[in-house]
Structures are given as structure tokens and as C-alpha cells.
CSV table of C-alpha atoms in Angstrom, one decimal:
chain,number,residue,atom,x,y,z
A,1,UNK,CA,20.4,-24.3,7.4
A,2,UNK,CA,19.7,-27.3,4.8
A,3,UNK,CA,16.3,-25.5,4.4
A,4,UNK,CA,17.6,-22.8,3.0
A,5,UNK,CA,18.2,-23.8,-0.4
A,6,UNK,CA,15.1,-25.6,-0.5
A,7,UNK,CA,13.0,-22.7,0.2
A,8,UNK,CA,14.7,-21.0,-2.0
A,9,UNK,CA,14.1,-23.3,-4.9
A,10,UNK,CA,10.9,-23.3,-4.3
A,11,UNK,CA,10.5,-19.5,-4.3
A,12,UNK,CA,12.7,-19.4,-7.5
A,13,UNK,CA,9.8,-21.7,-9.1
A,14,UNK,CA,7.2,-19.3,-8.5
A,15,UNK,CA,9.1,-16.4,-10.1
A,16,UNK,CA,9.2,-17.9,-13.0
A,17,UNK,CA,5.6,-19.3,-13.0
A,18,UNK,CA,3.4,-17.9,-16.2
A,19,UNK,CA,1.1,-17.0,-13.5
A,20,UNK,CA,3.3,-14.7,-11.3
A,21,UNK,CA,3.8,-12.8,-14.8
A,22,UNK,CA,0.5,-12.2,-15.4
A,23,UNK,CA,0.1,-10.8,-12.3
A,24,UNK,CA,2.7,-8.3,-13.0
A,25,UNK,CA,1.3,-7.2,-15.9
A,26,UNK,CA,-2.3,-6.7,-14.6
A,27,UNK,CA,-0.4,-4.9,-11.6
A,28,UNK,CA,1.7,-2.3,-14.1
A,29,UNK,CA,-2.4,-2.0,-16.5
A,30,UNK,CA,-3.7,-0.7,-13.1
A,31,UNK,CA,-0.5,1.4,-12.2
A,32,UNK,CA,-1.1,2.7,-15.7
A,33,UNK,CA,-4.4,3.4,-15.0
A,34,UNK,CA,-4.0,4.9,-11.8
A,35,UNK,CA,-1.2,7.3,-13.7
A,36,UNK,CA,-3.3,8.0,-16.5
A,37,UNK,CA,-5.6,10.2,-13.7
A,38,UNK,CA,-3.2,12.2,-13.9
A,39,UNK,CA,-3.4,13.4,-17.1
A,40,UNK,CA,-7.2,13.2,-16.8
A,41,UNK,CA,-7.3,15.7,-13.7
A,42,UNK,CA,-4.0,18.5,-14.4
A,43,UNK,CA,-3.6,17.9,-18.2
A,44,UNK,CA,0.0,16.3,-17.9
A,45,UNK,CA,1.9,12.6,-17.4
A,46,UNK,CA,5.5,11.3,-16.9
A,47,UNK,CA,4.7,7.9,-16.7
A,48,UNK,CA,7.3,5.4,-17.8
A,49,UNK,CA,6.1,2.2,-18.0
A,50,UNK,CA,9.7,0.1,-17.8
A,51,UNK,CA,10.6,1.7,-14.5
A,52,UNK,CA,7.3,0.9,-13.4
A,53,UNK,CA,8.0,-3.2,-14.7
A,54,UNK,CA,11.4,-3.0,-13.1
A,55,UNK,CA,10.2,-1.8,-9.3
A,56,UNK,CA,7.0,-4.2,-9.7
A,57,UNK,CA,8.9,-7.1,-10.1
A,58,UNK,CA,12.0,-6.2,-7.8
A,59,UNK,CA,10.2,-4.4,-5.0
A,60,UNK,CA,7.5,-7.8,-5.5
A,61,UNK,CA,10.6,-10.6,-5.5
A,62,UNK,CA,12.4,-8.9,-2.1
A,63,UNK,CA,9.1,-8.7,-0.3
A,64,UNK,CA,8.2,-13.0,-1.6
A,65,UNK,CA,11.4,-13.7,-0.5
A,66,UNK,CA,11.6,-12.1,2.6
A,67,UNK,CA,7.6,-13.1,3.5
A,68,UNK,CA,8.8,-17.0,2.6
A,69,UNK,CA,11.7,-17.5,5.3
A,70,UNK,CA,9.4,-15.7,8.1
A,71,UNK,CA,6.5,-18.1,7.0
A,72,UNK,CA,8.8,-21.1,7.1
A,73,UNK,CA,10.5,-20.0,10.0
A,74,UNK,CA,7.2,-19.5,12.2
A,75,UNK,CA,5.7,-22.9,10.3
A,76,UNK,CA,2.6,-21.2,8.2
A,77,UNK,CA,0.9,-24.0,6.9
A,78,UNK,CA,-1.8,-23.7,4.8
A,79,UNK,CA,-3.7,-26.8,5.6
A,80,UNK,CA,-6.7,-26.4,7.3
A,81,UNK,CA,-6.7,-22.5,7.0
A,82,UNK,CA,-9.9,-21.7,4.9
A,83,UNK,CA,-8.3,-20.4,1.7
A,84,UNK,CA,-11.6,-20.7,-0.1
A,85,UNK,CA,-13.8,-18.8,3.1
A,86,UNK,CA,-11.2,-16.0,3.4
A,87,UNK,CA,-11.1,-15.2,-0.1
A,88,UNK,CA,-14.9,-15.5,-0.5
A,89,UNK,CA,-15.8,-13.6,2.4
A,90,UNK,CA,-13.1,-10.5,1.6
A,91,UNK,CA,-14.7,-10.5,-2.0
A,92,UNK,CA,-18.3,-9.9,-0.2
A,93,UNK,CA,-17.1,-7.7,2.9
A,94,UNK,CA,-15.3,-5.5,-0.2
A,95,UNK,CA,-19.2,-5.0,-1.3
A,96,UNK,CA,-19.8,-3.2,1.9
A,97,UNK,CA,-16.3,-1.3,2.0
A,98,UNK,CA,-13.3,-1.4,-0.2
A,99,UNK,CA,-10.9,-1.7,2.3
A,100,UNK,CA,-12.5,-4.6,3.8
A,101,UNK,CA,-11.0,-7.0,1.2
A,102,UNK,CA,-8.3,-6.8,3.2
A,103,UNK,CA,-7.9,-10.6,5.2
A,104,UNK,CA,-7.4,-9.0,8.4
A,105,UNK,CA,-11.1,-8.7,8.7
A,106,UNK,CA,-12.0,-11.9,6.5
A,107,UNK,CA,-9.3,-13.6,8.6
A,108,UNK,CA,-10.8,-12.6,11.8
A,109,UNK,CA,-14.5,-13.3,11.2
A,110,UNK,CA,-13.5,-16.5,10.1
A,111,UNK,CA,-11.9,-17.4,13.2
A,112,UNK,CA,-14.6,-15.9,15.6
A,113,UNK,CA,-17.4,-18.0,13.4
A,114,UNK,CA,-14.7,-21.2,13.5
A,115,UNK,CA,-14.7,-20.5,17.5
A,116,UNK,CA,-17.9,-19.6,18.7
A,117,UNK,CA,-19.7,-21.8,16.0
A,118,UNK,CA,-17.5,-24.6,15.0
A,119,UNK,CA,-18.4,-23.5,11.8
A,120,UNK,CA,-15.6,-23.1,9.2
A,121,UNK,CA,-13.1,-25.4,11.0
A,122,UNK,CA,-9.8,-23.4,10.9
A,123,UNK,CA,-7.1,-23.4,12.7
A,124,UNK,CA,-7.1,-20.2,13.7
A,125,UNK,CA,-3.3,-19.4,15.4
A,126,UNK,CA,-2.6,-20.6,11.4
A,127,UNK,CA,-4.9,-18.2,9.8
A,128,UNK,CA,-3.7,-15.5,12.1
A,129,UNK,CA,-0.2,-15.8,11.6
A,130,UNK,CA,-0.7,-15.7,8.1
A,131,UNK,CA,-2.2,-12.8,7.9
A,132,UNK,CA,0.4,-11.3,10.3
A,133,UNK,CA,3.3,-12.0,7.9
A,134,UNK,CA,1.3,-10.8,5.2
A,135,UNK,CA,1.1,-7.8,7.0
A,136,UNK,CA,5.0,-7.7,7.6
A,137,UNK,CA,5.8,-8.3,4.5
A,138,UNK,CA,3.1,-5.4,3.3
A,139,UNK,CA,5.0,-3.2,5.7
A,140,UNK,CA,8.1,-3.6,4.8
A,141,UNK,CA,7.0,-2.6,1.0
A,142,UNK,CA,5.2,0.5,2.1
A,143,UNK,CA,8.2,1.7,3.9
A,144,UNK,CA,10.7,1.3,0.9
A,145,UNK,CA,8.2,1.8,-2.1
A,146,UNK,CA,4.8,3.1,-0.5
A,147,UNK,CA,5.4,6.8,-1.7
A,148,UNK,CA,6.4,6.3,-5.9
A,149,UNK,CA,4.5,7.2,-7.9
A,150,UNK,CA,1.9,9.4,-5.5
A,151,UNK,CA,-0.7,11.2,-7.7
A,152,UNK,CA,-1.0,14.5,-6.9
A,153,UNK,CA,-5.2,15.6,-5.9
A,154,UNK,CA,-7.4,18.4,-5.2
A,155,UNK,CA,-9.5,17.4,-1.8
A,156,UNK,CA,-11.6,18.5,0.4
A,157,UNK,CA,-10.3,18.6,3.9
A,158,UNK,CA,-11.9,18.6,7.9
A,159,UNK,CA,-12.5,21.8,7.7
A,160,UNK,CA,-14.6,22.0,4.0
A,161,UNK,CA,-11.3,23.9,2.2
A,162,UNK,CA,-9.9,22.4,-0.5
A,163,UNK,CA,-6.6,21.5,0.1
A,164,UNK,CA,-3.8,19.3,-2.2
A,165,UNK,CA,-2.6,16.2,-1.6
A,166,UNK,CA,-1.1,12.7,-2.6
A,167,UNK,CA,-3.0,9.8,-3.6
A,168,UNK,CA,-0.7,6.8,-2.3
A,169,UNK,CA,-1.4,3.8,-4.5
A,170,UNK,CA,0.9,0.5,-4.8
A,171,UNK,CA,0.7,-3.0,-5.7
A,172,UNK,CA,3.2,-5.5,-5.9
A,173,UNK,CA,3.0,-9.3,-7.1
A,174,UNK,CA,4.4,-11.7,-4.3
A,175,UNK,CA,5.8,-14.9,-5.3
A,176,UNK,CA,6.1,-16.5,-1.8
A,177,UNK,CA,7.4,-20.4,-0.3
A,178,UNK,CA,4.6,-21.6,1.5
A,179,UNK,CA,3.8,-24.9,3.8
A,180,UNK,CA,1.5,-27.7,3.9
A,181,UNK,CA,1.1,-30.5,6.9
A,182,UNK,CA,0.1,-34.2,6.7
A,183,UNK,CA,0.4,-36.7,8.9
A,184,UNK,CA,0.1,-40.7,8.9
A,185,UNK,CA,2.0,-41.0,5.2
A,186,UNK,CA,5.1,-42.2,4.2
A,187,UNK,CA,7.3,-38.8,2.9
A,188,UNK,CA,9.2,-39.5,-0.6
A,189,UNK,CA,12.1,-37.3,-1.6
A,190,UNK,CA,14.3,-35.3,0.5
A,191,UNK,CA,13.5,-35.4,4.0
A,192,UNK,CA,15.0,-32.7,7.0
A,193,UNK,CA,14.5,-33.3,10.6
A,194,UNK,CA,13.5,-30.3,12.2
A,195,UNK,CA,14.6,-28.6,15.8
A,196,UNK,CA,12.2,-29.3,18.7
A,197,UNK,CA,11.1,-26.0,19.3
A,198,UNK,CA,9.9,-25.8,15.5
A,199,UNK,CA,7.2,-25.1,14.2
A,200,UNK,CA,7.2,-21.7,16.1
A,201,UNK,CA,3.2,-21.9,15.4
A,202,UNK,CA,1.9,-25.4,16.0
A,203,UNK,CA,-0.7,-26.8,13.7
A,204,UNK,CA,-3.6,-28.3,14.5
A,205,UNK,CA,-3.6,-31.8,13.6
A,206,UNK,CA,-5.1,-35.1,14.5
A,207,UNK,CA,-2.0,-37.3,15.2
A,208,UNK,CA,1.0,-36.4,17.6
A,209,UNK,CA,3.7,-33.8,16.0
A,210,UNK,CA,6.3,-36.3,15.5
A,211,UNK,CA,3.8,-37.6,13.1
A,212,UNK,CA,4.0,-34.6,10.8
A,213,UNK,CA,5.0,-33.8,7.5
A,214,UNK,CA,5.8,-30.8,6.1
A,215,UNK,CA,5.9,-29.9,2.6
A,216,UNK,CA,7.1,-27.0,1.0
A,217,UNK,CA,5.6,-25.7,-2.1
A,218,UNK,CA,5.6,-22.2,-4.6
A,219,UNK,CA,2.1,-19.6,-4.3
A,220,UNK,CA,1.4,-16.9,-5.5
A,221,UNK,CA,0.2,-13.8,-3.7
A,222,UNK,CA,-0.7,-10.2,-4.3
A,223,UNK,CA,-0.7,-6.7,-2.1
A,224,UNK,CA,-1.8,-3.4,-2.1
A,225,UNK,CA,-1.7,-0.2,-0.3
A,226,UNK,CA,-4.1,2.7,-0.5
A,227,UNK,CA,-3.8,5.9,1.5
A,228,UNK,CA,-4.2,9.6,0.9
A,229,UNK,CA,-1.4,12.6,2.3
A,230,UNK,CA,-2.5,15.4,3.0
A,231,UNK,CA,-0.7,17.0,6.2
A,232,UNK,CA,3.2,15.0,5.3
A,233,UNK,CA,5.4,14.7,2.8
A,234,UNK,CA,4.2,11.6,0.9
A,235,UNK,CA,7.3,9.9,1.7
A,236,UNK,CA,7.0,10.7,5.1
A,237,UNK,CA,3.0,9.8,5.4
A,238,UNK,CA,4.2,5.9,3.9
A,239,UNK,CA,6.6,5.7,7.0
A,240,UNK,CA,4.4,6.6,9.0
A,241,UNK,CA,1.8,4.0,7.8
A,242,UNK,CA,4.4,1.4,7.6
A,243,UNK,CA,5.5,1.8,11.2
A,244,UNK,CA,1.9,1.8,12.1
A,245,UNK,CA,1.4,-1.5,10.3
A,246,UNK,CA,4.3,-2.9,11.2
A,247,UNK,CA,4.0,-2.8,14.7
A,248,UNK,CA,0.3,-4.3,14.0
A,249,UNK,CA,2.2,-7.4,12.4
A,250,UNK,CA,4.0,-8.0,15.1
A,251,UNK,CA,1.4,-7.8,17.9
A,252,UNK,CA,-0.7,-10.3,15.3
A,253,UNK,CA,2.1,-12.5,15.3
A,254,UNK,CA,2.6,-12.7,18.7
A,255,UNK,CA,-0.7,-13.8,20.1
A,256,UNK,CA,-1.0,-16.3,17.1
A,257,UNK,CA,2.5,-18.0,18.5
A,258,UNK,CA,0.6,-17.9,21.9
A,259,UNK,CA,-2.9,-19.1,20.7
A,260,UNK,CA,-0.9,-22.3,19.0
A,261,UNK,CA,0.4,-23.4,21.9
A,262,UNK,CA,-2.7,-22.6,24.5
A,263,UNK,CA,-5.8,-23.2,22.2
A,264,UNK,CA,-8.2,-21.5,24.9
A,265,UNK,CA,-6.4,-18.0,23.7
A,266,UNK,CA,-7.3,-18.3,20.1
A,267,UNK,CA,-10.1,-15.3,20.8
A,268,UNK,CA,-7.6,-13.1,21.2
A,269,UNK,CA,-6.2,-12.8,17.8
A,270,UNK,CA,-9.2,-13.7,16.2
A,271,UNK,CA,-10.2,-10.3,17.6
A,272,UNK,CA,-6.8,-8.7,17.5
A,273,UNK,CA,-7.2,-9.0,13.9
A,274,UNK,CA,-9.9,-6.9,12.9
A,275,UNK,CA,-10.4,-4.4,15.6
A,276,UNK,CA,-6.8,-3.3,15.7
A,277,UNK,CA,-6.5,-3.5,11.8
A,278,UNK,CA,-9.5,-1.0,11.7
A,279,UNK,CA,-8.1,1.1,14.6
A,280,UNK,CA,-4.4,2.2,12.6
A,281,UNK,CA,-6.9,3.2,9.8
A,282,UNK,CA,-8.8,5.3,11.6
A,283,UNK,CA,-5.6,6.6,13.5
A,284,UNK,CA,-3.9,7.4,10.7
A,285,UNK,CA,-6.9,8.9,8.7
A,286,UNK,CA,-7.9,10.9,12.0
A,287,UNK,CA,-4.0,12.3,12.2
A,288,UNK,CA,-4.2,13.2,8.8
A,289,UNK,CA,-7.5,14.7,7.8
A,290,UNK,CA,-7.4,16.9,11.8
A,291,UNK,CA,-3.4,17.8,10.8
A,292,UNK,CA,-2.4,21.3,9.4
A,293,UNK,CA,-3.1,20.5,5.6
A,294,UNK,CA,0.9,21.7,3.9
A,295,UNK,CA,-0.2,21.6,0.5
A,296,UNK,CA,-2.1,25.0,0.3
A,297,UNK,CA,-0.8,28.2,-1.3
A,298,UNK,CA,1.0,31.1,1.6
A,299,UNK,CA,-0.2,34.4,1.7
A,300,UNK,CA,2.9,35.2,-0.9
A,301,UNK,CA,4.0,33.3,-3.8
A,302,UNK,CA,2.6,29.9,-4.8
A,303,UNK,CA,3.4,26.2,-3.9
A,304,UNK,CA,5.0,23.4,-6.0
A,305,UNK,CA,2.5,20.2,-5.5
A,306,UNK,CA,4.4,18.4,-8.5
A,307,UNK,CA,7.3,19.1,-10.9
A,308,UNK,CA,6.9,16.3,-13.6
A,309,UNK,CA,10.0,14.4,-14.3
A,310,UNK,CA,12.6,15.7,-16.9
A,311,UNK,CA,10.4,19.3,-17.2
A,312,UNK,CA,11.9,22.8,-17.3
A,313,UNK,CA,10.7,23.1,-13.2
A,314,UNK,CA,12.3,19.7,-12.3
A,315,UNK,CA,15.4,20.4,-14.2
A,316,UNK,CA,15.4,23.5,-11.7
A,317,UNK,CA,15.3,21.4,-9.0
A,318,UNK,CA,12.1,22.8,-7.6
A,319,UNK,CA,10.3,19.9,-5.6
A,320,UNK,CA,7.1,19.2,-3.8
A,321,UNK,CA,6.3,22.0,-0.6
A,322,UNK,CA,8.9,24.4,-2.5
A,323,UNK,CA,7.1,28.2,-2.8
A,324,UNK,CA,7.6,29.9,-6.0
A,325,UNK,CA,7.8,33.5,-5.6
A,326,UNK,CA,8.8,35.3,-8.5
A,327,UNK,CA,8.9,34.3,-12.3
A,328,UNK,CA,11.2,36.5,-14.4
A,329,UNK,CA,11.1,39.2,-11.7
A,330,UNK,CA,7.0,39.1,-11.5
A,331,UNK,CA,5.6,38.6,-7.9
A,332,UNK,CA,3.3,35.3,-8.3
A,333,UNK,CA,0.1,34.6,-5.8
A,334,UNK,CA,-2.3,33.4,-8.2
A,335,UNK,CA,-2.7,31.6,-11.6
A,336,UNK,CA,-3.9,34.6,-13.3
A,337,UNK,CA,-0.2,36.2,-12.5
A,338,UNK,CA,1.4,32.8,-13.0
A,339,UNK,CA,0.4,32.7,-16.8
A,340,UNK,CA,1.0,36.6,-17.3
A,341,UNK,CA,4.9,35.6,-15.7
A,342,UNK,CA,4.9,32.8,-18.2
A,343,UNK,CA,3.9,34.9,-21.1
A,344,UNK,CA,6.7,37.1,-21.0
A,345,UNK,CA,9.8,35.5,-22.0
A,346,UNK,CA,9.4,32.1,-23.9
A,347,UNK,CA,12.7,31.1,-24.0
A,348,UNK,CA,14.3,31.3,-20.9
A,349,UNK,CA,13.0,31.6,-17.4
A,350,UNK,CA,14.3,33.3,-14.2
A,351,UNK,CA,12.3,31.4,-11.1
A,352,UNK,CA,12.9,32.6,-7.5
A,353,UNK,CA,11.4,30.1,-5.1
A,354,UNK,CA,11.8,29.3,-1.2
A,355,UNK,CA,13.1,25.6,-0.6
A,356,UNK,CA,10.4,23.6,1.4
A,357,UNK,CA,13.0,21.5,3.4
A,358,UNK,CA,15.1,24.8,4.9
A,359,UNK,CA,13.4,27.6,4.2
A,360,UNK,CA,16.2,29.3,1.7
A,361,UNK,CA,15.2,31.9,-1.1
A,362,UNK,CA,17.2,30.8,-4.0
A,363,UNK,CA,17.1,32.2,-7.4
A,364,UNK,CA,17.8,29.6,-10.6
A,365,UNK,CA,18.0,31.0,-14.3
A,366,UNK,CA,16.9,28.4,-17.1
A,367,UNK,CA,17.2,28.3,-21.0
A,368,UNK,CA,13.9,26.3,-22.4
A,369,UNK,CA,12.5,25.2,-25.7
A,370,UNK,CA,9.9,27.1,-27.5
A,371,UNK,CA,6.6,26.0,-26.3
A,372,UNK,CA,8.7,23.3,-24.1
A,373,UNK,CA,5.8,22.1,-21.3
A,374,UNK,CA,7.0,23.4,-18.1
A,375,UNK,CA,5.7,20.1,-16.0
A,376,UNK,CA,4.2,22.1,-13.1
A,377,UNK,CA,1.3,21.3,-11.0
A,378,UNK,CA,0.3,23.7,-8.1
A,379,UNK,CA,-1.1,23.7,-4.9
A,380,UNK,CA,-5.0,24.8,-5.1
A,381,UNK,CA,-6.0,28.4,-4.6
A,382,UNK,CA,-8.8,30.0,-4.5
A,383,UNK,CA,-11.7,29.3,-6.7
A,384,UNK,CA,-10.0,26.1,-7.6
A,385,UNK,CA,-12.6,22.8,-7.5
A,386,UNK,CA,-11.6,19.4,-6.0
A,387,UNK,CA,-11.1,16.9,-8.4
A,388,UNK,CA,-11.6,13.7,-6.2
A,389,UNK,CA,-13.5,13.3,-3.4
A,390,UNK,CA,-12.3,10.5,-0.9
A,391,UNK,CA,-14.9,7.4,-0.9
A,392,UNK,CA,-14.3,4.1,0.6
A,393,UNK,CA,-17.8,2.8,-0.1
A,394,UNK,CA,-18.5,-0.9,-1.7
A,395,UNK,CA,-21.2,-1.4,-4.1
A,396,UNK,CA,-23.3,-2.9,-2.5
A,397,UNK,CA,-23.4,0.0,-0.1
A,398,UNK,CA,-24.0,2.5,-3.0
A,399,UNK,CA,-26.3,0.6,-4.6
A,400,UNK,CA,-28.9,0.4,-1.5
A,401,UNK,CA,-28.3,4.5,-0.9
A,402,UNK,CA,-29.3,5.3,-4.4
A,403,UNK,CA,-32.3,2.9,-3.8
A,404,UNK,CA,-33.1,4.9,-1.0
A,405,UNK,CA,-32.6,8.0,-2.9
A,406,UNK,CA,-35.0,6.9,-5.4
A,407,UNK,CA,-38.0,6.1,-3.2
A,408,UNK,CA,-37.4,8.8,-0.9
């Protein structure tokens, strides 16, 4: 229990590092970017920066915190680990695929070059664990934050329709405790004996374990999550991903705790880690591109993809999946009867809509402002273009088709 404080002192030093602030700022310039597409594809934004400050930094702190007592606890050490090769070799793998700059495959090459070749020498049950946590602790965000601040998309789906959807995108800043291991030196400071059975992860060192020395020290850390919903609720679609991932994590976690202890298993996780990491993407992109696509306009009346925050249709508690069927007593199927409904009365607004969750017709009667933006963005119909098309390609990769476009 002594550790506790001084993992937490350490973590505290990394929050209030210059560096873990500029990190939150570049974090909130590409949430602002990513929420300025939405003005640049339907015309309309409720962005608010502040809110968007507030749940970077609190969302980021809870996941650091959390991610620093699981890396102490399982004895992540970052000696010997490759820091330098796993960040070069996710920036070039992210050349060939975006999502590849993920360290679950960085990580894992690594470790099967380290194995097979000698060639980084890692210690691999290290490596892996790390990038387990860092999974948990990626997880954990994208089940309690993965879904703000979805943008809303036109798409093509499996079938070649165009179909609406939610573009997940999050980042969060992690301020995180983290380990490093020597041996043969005489420790200075405050010194804790540790439990036998700790580290749950044994490091691979040169002298005996009662030889080591831990030291505990502040980093600093970044995640993201990308992901695209198109047959679920946003909300539900993160969950989803979060489980997936989370069970990953574990699994990761496991067979790096059983790789440090019998060295001859190392392969496992070293495989674990990419293969598995690309078979949850392709799960969940398979589940949702082959699901029954939900944001698409019924036969009768037309579907709410977003009500902007603080607008007339928010204020009317219409929501995302809701079916608006008549405006000011006017049937509505199509944007061309949308706007005539519109036109008719400018300062108030009778909307009759059915509730996505329950199915309930309910009828809500509004004052507005003249010329007061209503803040709604529908589901496509027909005639209606996508305006993104889904591309994981690096540049590298687009760079050598247009090549071969060229001289073709």
C-alpha cells in the first residue's frame, strides 16, 4: 500500500508537465478539425470548444491514472522494450495503412524479429504487456467516451446504397506512472520491498531478481479511436468495440504473464498481438458494413440523423433514429416536402414524429425565432450523394497506385 502514494505522485507530475498540455491542445485542434467537417459536409456546427477541453483532460487523467496502477501492479518496465523500434516502425507500417500505427502490430513484429532473429533485443512478455494495458486502458475510454462527439456521414454501404452513419473519432492525452529496472547499483531515496510474487510480469535481466531495482517515473502517452456506425446507435457501436477490445487486452495480458515466466512461450503473444488485433477489426467492420444499415429514410416520413445541440429540433427532443412524419400537418418523405413544411409558418412549428427507442407517435408544438436555424440533419434519400468514402489507405500505398495509374 506504501506504493500508492508514490505512484500517485508521480502521475500527479506528469499532469502538470508543459508537455502533457501541449498534447491537449493539439488533441482539442484535431477535435476541432474533425468537427469543423461538419459544417464543411451539412452546412451546420455546435461545437464548443471548453466542453471539449474539460472531457480531454478528465476523460485523459481517469484513463493515466487507472493505466498507471495496472502497469505497476503487473511490473511494466520500460527497460529493454524498444521504445525507439516500436515508434519507428508504427510511423512506417502507418505508410502502408493508417490503422497500422497502432503498436499492436509494431509491437508484435518487433517481438517475432527479436525471436526468430535476435534482432531488436526486447523483452518481449514486457513489450506485450504494455501494449495490453494500453489496450485496457483504450477500452475502458471507448466505452465511457468513444461515442461524443460522432460526426454524422453520407456512405456507401455493402450493398452500393448510400446509407447514414457516424464517424466515431476520439483522442485523449494520457499522463501515465511508468517503470524502469536496473540491477547491480546502489538505490538512493526511498526504497519499498516488494511481495514475492511481484513483478506479475518478470523482466528480463542479467543478474538474479533480488538484484533489481525499480524506479518509478512520469510519461506521457497518447490514444485514439477510429470507427465508423452504421448498423447501431453510435453509443451502442462504441460498446460494442470496447467490449471487443477489452476482451483482446486481457487475452494479451495473459499470455504475456505466461511468456515471462516460461520464456519458450514468448511466440505466442508476439503473434497474439497482431493477428488477433487485426481480427476484432475486421469482425467489427464485417458486423457492421453486412448489418441492416438504420440510418436510411422508411417508406413514410423521414429520419432524424442529428439534432444540433440547443436548435429548435433538439429543444423538441427529437434525437437520432427518431422518424419525422408530419411538419405543421404536411406529410414529409422527401426534402422537397420538407422545405415546402418549413416554408409555411416561420414562427412556430407543429412536428409529429415516431420515437426511435419505442416506437410512439408523439406530436410537440414549438414557438421559434424568425429565421432561427432549425439544427437538423437527415438521413439520406434518394438522389442524395455520399460525402465520405471510407479509406484506410497509407501513403505510401496511394502514392504507388497513382504511379500505377499513370503508366498504365
Amino acid at each position: 500500500m506504501k506504493l500508492v502514494p508514490i505512484v500517485f505522485k508521480s502521475f500527479l507530475v506528469s499532469v502538470f508537465h508543459p508537455v502533457f498540455w501541449a498534447v491537449v491542445f493539439l488533441i482539442v485542434f484535431l477535435n476541432h478539425r474533425q468537427a469543423g467537417m461538419k459544417k464543411t459536409l451539412f452546412g451546420m456546427n455546435d461545437y464548443d470548444m471548453w466542453k471539449q477541453i474539460y472531457f480531454t483532460v478528465i476523460y485523459g487523467i481517469f484513463g493515466g491514472l487507472v493505466g498507471s496502477y495496472i502497469m505497476v501492479f503487473f511490473g511494466i518496465s520500460l527497460t529493454g522494450i524498444g521504445i525507439g523500434y516500436l515508434w519507428m516502425l508504427a510511423v512506417i507500417l502507418m505508410l502502408i495503412n493508417q490503422r497500422f500505427i497502432c503498436f499492436a502490430y509494431s509491437g508484435g513484429l518487433i517481438s517475432l524479429s527479436s525471436i526468430l532473429f535476435g534482432f531488436p533485443e526486447v523483452d518481449v512478455p514486457q513489450l506485450m504487456g504494455l501494449v495490453a494495458i494500453l489496450h485496457a486502458v483504450e477500452s475502458l475510454l471507448i466505452l465511457i467516451n468513444g461515442h461524443m462527439g460522432a460526426l454524422p456521414v453520407y456512405t456507401r454501404g455493402a450493398g452500393g446504397e448510400v446509407v447514414g452513419g457516424f464517424n466515431l473519432v476520439r483522442f485523449w492525452p494520457i499522463p501515465i506512472t511508468a517503470l524502469m529496472t536496473m540491477s547491480g547499483v546502489q538505490a538512493t531515496g526511498e526504497v519499498l520491498s516488494t511481495p514475492h510474487w511481484w513483478p506479475l510480469i518478470k523482466p528480463k535481466m542479467s543478474g538474479g531478481s533480488d538484484d533489481l531495482i525499480f524506479f518509478v517515473f512520469p510519461v506521457l502517452a497518447a490514444l485514439g479511436y477510429g470507427d465508423l456506425a452504421i448498423s447501431r446507435l453510435p453509443e451502442k457501436k462504441s460498446k460494442f468495440s470496447a467490449g471487443v477490445l477489452g476482451i483482446y487486452s486481457a487475452l494479451l495480458l495473459g499470455l504475456s504473464v505466461l511468456a515471462s515466466h516460461f520464456r519458450s512461450l514468448s511466440i505466442l503473444p508476439a503473434l497474439f498481438s497482431p493477428l488477433f488485433h487485426e481480427l476484432t477489426i475486421r469482425i467489427g467492420r464485417n458486423k457492421e458494413l453486412r448489418g441492416e444499415p438504420i440510418f436510411v429514410n422508411p417508406p413514410r416520413g423521414i429520419m432524424v440523423l442529428e439534432t444540433l445541440r440547443d436548435s429548435v429540433f433538439d429543444r423538441m427532443g427529437l434525437d437520432t433514429g427518431d422518424v419525422i412524419l408530419r411538419i405543421n400537418g404536411i406529410p414529409v418523405s422527401s426534402r422537397r416536402e420538407l422545405r415546402l413544411a418549413f416554408s409555411m409558418y416561420s414562427w412556430w412549428m407543429e412536428v409529429e414524429y415516431m420515437g426511435h427507442g419505442d416506437g410512439l407517435v408523439r406530436s410537440v408544438t414549438m414557438h421559434k425565432k424568425l429565421d432561427e436555424p432549425l439544427g437538423l440533419i437527415i438521413a439520406p434519400g434518394e438522389g442524395d450523394p455520399p460525402n465520405v468514402h471510407l479509406r484506410s489507405k497509407g501513403y505510401l500505398l496511394r502514392k504507388i497506385e497513382e504511379l500505377k495509374n499513370k503508366w498504365s
